[in-house]
PDB file of C-alpha atoms in Angstrom:
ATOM      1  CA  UNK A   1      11.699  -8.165  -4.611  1.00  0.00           C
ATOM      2  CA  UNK A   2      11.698 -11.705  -5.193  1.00  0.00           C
ATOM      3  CA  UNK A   3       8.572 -14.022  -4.589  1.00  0.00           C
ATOM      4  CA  UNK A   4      10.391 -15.513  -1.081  1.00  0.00           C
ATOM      5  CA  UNK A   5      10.723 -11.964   0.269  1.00  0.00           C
ATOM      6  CA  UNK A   6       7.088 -11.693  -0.445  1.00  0.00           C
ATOM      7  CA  UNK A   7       4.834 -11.671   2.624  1.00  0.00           C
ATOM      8  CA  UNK A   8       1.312 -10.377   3.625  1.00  0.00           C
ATOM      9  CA  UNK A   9      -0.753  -8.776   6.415  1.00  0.00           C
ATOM     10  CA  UNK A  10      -4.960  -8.402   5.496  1.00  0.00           C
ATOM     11  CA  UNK A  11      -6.102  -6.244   8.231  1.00  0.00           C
ATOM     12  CA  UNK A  12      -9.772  -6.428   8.964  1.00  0.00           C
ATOM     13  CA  UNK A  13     -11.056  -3.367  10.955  1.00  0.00           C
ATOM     14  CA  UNK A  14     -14.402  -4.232  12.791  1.00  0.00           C
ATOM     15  CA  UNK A  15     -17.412  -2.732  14.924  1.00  0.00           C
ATOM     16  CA  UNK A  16     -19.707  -4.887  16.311  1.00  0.00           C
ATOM     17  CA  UNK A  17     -19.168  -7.646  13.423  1.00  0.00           C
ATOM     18  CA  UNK A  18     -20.845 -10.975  15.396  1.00  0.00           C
ATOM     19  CA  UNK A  19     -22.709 -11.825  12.506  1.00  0.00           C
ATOM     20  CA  UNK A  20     -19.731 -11.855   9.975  1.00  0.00           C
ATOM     21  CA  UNK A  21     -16.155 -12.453  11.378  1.00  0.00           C
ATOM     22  CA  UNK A  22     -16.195 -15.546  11.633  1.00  0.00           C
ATOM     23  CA  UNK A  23     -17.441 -16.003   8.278  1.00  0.00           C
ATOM     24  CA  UNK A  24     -15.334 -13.650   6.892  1.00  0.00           C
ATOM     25  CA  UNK A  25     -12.058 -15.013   8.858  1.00  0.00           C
ATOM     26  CA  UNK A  26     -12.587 -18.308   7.786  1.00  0.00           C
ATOM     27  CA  UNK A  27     -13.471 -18.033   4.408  1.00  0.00           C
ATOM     28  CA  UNK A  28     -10.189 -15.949   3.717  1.00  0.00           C
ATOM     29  CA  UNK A  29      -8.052 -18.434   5.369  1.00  0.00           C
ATOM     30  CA  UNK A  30      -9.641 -21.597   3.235  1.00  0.00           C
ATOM     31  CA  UNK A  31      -8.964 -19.227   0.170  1.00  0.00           C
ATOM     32  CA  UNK A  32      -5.099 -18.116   1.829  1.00  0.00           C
ATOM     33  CA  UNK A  33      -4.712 -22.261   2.420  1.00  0.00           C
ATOM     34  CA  UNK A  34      -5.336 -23.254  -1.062  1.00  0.00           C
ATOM     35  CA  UNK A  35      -4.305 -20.087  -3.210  1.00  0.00           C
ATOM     36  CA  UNK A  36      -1.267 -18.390  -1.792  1.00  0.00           C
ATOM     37  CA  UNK A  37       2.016 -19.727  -1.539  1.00  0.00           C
ATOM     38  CA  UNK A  38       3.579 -16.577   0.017  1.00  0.00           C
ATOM     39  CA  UNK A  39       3.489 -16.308   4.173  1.00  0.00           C
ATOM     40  CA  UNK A  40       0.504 -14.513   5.507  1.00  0.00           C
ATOM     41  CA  UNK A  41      -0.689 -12.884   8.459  1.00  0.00           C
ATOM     42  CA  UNK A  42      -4.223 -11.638   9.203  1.00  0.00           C
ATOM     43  CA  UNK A  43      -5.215  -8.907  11.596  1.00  0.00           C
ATOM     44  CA  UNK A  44      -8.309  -8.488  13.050  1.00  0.00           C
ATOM     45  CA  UNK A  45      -8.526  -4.701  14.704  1.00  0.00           C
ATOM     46  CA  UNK A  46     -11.493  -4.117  16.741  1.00  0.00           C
ATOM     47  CA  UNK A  47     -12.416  -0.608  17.472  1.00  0.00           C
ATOM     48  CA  UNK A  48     -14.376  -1.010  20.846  1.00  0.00           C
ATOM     49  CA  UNK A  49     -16.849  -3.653  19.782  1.00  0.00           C
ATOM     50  CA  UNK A  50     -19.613  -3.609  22.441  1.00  0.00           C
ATOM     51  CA  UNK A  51     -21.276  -6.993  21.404  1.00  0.00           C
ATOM     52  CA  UNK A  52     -19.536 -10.912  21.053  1.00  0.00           C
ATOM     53  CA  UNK A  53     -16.794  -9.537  18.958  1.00  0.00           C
ATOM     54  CA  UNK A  54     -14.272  -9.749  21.208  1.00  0.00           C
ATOM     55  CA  UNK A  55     -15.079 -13.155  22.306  1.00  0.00           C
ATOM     56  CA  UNK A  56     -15.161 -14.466  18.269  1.00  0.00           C
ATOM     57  CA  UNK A  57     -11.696 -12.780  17.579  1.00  0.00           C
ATOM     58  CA  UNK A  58     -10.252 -14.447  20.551  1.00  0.00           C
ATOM     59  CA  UNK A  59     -11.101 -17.791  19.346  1.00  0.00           C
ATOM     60  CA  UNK A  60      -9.973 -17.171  15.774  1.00  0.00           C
ATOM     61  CA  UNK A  61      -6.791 -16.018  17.031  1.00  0.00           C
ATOM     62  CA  UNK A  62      -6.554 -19.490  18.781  1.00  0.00           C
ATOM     63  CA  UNK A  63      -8.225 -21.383  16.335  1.00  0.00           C
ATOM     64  CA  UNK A  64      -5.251 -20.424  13.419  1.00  0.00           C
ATOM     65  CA  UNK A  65      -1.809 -19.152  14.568  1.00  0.00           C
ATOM     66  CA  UNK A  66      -1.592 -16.694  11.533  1.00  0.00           C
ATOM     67  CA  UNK A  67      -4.551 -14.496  12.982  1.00  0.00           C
ATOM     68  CA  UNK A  68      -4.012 -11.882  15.138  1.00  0.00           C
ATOM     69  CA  UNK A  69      -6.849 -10.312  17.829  1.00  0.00           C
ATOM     70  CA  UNK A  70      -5.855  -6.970  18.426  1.00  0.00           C
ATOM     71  CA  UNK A  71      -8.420  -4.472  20.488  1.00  0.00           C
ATOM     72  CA  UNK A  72      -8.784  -0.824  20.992  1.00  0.00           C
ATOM     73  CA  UNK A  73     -11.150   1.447  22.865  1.00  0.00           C
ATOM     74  CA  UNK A  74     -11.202   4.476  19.865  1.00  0.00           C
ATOM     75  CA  UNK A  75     -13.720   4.227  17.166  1.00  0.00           C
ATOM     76  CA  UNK A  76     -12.815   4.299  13.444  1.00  0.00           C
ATOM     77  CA  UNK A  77     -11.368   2.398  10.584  1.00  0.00           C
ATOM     78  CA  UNK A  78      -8.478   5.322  10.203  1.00  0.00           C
ATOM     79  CA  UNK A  79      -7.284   4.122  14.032  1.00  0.00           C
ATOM     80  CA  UNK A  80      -7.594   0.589  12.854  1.00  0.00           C
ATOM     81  CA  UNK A  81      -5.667   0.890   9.398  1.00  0.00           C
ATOM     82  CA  UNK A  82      -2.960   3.299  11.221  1.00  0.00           C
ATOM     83  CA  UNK A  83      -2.448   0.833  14.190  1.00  0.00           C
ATOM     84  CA  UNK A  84      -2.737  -2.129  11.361  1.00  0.00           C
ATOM     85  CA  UNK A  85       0.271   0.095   9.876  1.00  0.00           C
ATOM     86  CA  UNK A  86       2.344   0.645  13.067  1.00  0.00           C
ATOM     87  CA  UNK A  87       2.450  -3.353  13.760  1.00  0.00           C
ATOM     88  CA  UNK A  88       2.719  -4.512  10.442  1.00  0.00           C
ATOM     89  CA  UNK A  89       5.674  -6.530   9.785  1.00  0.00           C
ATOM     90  CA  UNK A  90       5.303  -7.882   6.405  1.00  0.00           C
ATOM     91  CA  UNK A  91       6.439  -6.930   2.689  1.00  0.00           C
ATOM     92  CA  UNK A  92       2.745  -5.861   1.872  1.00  0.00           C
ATOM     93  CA  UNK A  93      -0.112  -4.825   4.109  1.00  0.00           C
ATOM     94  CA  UNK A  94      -3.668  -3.453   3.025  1.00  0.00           C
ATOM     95  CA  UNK A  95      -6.935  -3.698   4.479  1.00  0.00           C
ATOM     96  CA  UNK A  96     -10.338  -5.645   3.552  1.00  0.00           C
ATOM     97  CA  UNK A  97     -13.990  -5.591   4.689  1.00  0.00           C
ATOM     98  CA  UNK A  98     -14.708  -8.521   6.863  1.00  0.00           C
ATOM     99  CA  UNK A  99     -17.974  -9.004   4.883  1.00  0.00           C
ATOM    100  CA  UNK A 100     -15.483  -9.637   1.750  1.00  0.00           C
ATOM    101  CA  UNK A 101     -17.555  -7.632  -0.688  1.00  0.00           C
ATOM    102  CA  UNK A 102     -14.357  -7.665  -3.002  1.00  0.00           C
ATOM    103  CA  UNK A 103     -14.102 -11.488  -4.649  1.00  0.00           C
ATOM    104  CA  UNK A 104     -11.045 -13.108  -2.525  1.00  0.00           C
ATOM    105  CA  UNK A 105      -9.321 -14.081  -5.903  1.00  0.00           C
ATOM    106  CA  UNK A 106      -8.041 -10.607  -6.147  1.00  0.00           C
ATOM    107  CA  UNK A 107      -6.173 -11.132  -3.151  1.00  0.00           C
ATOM    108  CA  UNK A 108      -4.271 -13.084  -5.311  1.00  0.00           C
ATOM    109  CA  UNK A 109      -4.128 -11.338  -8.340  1.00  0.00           C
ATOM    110  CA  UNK A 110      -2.665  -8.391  -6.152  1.00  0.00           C
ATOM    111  CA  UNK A 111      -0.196 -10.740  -4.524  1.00  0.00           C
ATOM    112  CA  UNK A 112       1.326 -11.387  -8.652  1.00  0.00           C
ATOM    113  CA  UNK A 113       1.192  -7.390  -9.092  1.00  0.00           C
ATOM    114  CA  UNK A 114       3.875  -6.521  -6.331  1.00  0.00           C
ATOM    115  CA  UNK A 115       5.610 -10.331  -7.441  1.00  0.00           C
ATOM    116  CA  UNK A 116       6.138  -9.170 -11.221  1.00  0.00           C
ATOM    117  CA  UNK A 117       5.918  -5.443 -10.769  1.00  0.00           C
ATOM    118  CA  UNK A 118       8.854  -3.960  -8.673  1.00  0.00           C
ATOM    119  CA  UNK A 119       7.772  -0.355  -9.203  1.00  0.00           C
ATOM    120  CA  UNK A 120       4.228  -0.836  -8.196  1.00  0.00           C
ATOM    121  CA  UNK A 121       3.474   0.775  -4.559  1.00  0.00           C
ATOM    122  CA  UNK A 122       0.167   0.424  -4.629  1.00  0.00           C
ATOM    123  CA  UNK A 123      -3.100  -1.146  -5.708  1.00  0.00           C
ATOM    124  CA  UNK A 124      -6.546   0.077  -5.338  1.00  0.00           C
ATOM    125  CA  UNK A 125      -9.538  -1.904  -5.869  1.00  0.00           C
ATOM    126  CA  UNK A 126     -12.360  -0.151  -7.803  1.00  0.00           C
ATOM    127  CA  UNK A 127     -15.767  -0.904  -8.169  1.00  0.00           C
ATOM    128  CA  UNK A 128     -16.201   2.003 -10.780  1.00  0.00           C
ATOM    129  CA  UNK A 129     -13.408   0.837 -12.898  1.00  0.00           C
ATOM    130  CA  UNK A 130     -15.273   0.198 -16.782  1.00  0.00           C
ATOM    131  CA  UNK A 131     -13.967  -3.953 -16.189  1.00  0.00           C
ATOM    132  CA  UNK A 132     -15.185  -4.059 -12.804  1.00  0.00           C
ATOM    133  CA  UNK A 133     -18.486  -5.875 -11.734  1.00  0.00           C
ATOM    134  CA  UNK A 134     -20.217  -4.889  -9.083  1.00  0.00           C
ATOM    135  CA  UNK A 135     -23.726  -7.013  -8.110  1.00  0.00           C
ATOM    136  CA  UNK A 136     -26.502  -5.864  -5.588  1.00  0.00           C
ATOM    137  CA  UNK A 137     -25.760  -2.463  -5.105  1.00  0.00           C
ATOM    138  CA  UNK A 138     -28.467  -0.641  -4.009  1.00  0.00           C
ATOM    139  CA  UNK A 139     -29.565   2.597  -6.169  1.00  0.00           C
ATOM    140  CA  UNK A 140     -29.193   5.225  -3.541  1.00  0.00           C
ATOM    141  CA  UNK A 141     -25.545   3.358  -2.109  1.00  0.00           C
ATOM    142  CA  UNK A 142     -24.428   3.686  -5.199  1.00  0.00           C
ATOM    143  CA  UNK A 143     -25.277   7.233  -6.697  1.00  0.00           C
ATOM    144  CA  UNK A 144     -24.157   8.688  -3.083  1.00  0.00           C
ATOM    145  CA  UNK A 145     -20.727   6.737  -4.026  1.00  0.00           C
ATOM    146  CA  UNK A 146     -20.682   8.294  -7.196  1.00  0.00           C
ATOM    147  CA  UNK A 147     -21.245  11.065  -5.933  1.00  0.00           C
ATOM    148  CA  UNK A 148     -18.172  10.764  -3.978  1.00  0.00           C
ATOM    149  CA  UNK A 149     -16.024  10.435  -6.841  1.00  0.00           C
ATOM    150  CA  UNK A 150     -17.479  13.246  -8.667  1.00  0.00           C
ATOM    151  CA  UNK A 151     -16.542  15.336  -5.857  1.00  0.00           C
ATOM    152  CA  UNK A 152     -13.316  13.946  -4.841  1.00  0.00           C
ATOM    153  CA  UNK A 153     -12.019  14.307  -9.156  1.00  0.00           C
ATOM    154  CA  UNK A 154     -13.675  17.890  -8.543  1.00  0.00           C
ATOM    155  CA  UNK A 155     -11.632  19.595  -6.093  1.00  0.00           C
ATOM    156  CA  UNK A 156      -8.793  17.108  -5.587  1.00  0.00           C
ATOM    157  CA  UNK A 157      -8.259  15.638  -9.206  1.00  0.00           C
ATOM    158  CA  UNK A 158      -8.217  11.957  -8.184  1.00  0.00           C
ATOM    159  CA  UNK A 159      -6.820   9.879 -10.972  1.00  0.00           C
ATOM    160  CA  UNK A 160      -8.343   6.609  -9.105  1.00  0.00           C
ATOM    161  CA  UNK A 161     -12.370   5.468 -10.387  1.00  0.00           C
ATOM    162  CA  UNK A 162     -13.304   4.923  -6.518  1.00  0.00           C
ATOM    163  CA  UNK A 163     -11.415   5.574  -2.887  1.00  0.00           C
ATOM    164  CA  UNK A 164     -13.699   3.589  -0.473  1.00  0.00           C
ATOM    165  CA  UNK A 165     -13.733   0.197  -2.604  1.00  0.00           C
ATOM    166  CA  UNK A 166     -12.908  -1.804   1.247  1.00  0.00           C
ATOM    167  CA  UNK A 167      -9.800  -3.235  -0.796  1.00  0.00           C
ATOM    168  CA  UNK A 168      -6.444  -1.137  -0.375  1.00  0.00           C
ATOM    169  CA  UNK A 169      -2.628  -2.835  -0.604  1.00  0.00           C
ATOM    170  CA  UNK A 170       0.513  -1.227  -0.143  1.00  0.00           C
ATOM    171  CA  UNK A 171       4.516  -1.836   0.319  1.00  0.00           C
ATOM    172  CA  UNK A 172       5.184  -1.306   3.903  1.00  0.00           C
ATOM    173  CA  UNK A 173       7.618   1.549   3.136  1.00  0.00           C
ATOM    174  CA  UNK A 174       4.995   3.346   1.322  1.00  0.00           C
ATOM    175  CA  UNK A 175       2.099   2.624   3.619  1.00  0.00           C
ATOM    176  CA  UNK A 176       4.493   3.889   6.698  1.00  0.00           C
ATOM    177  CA  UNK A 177       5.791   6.922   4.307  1.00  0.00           C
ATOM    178  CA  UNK A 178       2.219   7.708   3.683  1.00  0.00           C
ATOM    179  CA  UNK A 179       0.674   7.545   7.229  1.00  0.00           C
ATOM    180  CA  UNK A 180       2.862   9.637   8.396  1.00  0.00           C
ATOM    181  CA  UNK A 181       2.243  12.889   6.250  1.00  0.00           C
ATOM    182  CA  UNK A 182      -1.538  11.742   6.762  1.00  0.00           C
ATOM    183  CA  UNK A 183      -4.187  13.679   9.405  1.00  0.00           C
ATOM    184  CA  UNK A 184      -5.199  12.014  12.400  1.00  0.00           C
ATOM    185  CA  UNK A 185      -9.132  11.376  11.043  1.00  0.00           C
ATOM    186  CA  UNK A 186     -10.263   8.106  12.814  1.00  0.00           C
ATOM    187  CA  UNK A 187     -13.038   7.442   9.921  1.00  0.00           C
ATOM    188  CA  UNK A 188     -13.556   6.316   6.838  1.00  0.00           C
ATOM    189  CA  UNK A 189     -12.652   9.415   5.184  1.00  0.00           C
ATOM    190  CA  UNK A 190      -8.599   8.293   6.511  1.00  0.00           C
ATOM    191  CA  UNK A 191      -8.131   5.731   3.690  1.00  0.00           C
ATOM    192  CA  UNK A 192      -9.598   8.440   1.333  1.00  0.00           C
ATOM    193  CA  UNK A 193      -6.838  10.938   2.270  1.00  0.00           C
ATOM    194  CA  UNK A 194      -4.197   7.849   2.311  1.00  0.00           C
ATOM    195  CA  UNK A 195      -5.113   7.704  -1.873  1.00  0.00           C
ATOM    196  CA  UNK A 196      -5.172  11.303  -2.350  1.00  0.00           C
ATOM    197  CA  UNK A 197      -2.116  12.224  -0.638  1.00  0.00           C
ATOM    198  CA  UNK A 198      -0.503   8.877  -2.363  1.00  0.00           C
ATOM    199  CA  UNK A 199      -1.370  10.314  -6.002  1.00  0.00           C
ATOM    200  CA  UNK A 200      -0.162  13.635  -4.756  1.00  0.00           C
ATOM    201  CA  UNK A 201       3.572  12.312  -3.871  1.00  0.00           C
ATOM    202  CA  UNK A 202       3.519   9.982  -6.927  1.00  0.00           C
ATOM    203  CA  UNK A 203       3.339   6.751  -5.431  1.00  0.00           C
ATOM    204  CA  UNK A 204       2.682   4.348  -8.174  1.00  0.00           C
ATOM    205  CA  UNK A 205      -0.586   2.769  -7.980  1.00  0.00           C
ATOM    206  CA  UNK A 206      -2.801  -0.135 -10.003  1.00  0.00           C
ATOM    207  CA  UNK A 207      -6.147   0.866 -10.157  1.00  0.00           C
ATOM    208  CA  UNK A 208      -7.561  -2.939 -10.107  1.00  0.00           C
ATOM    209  CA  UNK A 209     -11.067  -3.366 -11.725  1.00  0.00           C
ATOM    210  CA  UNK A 210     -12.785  -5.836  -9.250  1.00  0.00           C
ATOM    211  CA  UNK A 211     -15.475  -8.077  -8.929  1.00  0.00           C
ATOM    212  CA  UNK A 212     -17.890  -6.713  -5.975  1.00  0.00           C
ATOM    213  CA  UNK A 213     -20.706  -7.883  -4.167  1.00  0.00           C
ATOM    214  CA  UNK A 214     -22.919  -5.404  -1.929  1.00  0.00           C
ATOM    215  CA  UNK A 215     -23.611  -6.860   1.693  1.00  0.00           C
ATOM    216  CA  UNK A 216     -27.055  -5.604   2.915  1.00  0.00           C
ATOM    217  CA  UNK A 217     -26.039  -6.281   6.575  1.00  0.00           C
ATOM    218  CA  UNK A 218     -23.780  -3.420   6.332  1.00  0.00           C
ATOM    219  CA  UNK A 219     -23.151  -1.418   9.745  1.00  0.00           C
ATOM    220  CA  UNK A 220     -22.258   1.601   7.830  1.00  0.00           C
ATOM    221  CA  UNK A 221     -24.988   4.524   8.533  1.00  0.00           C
ATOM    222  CA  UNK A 222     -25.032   6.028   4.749  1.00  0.00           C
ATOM    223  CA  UNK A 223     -26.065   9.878   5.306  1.00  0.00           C
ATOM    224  CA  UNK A 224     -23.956   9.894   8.382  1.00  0.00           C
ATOM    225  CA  UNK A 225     -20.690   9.460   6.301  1.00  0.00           C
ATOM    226  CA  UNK A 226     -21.579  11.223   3.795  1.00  0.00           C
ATOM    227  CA  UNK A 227     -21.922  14.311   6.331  1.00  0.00           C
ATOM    228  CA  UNK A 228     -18.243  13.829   7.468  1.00  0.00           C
ATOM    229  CA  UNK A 229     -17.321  13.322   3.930  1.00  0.00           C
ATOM    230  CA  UNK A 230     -18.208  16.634   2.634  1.00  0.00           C
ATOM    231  CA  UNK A 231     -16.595  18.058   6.234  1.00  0.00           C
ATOM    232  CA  UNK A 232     -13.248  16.459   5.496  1.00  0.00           C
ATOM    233  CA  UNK A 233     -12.815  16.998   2.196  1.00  0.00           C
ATOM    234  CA  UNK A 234     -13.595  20.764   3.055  1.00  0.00           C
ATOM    235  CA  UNK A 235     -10.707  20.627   5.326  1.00  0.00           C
ATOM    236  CA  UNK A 236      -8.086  18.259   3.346  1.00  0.00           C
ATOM    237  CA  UNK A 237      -8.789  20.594   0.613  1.00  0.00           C
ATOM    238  CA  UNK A 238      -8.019  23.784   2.388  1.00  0.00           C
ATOM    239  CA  UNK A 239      -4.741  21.428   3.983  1.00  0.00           C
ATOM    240  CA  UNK A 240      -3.308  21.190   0.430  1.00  0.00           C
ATOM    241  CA  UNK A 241      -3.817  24.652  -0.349  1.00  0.00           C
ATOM    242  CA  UNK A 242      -1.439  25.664   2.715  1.00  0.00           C
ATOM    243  CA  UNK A 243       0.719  23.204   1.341  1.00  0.00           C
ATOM    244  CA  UNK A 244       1.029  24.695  -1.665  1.00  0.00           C
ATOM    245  CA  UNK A 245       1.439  27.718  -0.591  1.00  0.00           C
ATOM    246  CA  UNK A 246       4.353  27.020   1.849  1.00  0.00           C
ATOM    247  CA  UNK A 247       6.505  25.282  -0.813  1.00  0.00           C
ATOM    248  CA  UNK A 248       6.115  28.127  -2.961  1.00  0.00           C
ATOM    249  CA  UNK A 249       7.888  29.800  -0.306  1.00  0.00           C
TER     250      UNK A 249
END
């Protein structure tokens, strides 16, 4: 794929994010403005915000014609990155965290992965990666992530150093290819499966050491995902088992 066929879609899933979309919109599109030559699109997808949301996202998408307001009523950044999916139109599409934890120049490093590597399906950003650098994270946050990826090499042999980095870009065959064999989980524990079950079909990926900053305004309730972690990956793991077993027949 040449570097004119190149084209983008960030999709920012948000809850209740009045006190950073904005920021985070317009930050991305200063950095999209003087960085990236290739057309972009962004996508804000609001899962039932009950606060100004709605109102900010309107006015972004009128403020700059390559942003997109898009709402829905069901909760969960695995409806938000499978509707992102569904609409996306462009040569890449992968999803950020509006609070742009993951430095913004990486959009563009990821941008010249897919321009001068043809096989490459996929890249995943990794804060556990020995050349990333991640600043602020708070003890606890980060052994419970650990954690995570102790578990998830465990029982599912993950060949990636992290699965809930908040920076995840794909071809938009693969990303279509790979949402459909996925569950219908509306969490966070979605884009989790959408690595696994990428490594399991041998998608190609880049595991991209990044440079990470930890937001401390962060609406994510810790010991609540965790919980529905551990639930999923019970069930995902007894999924590929049947699997298994019914290609062996």
């Amino acid at each position: 794929m040449s570097g004119e066929e190149l084209s983008i879609n960030l999709l920012f899933p948000v809850l209740n994010e009045r006190l950073r979309l904005q920021n985070g919109i317009d930050r991305t599109m200063a950095y999209l403005k003087e960085n990236i030559t290739i057309p972009y699109k962004l996508t804000i997808l609001d899962n039932g915000s009950d606060d100004e949301t709605p109102e900010i996202g309107k006015e972004l998408s009128e403020k700059y014609p390559e942003v997109s307001y898009i709402r829905m009523e069901e909760r969960g950044v695995g409806v938000a990155f499978r509707k992102g999916i569904a609409l996306n139109e462009s040569a890449l599409v992968g999803y950020m965290d509006i609070d742009l934890s993951t430095d913004l120049k990486y959009l563009g490093k990821t941008i010249e992965l897919f321009r001068t590597r043809p096989e490459l399906e996929y890249v995943n950003g990794s804060r556990f990666s020995k050349e990333s650098d991640t600043k602020g994270r708070k003890w606890y946050r980060k052994i419970t992530s650990m954690g995570l990826v102790f578990l998830l090499k465990l029982f599912f042999h993950m060949k990636a150093t992290d699965a809930v980095c908040g920076f995840t870009f794909l071809r938009k065959d693969t990303a279509e290819k790979l949402a459909a064999v996925c569950s219908n989980d509306n969490g966070w524990f979605y884009t989790i499966e959408f690595l696994l079950r990428a490594e399991r079909m041998g998608v190609v990926i880049y595991d991209m050491p990044v440079e990470w900053q930890e937001d401390y305004n962060t609406t994510v309730k810790v010991w609540k995902t965790i919980k529905n972690y551990v639930v999923r990956m019970w069930k995902l793991h007894k999924a590929f088992r049947e699997e298994n077993n019914v290609k062996k027949n």
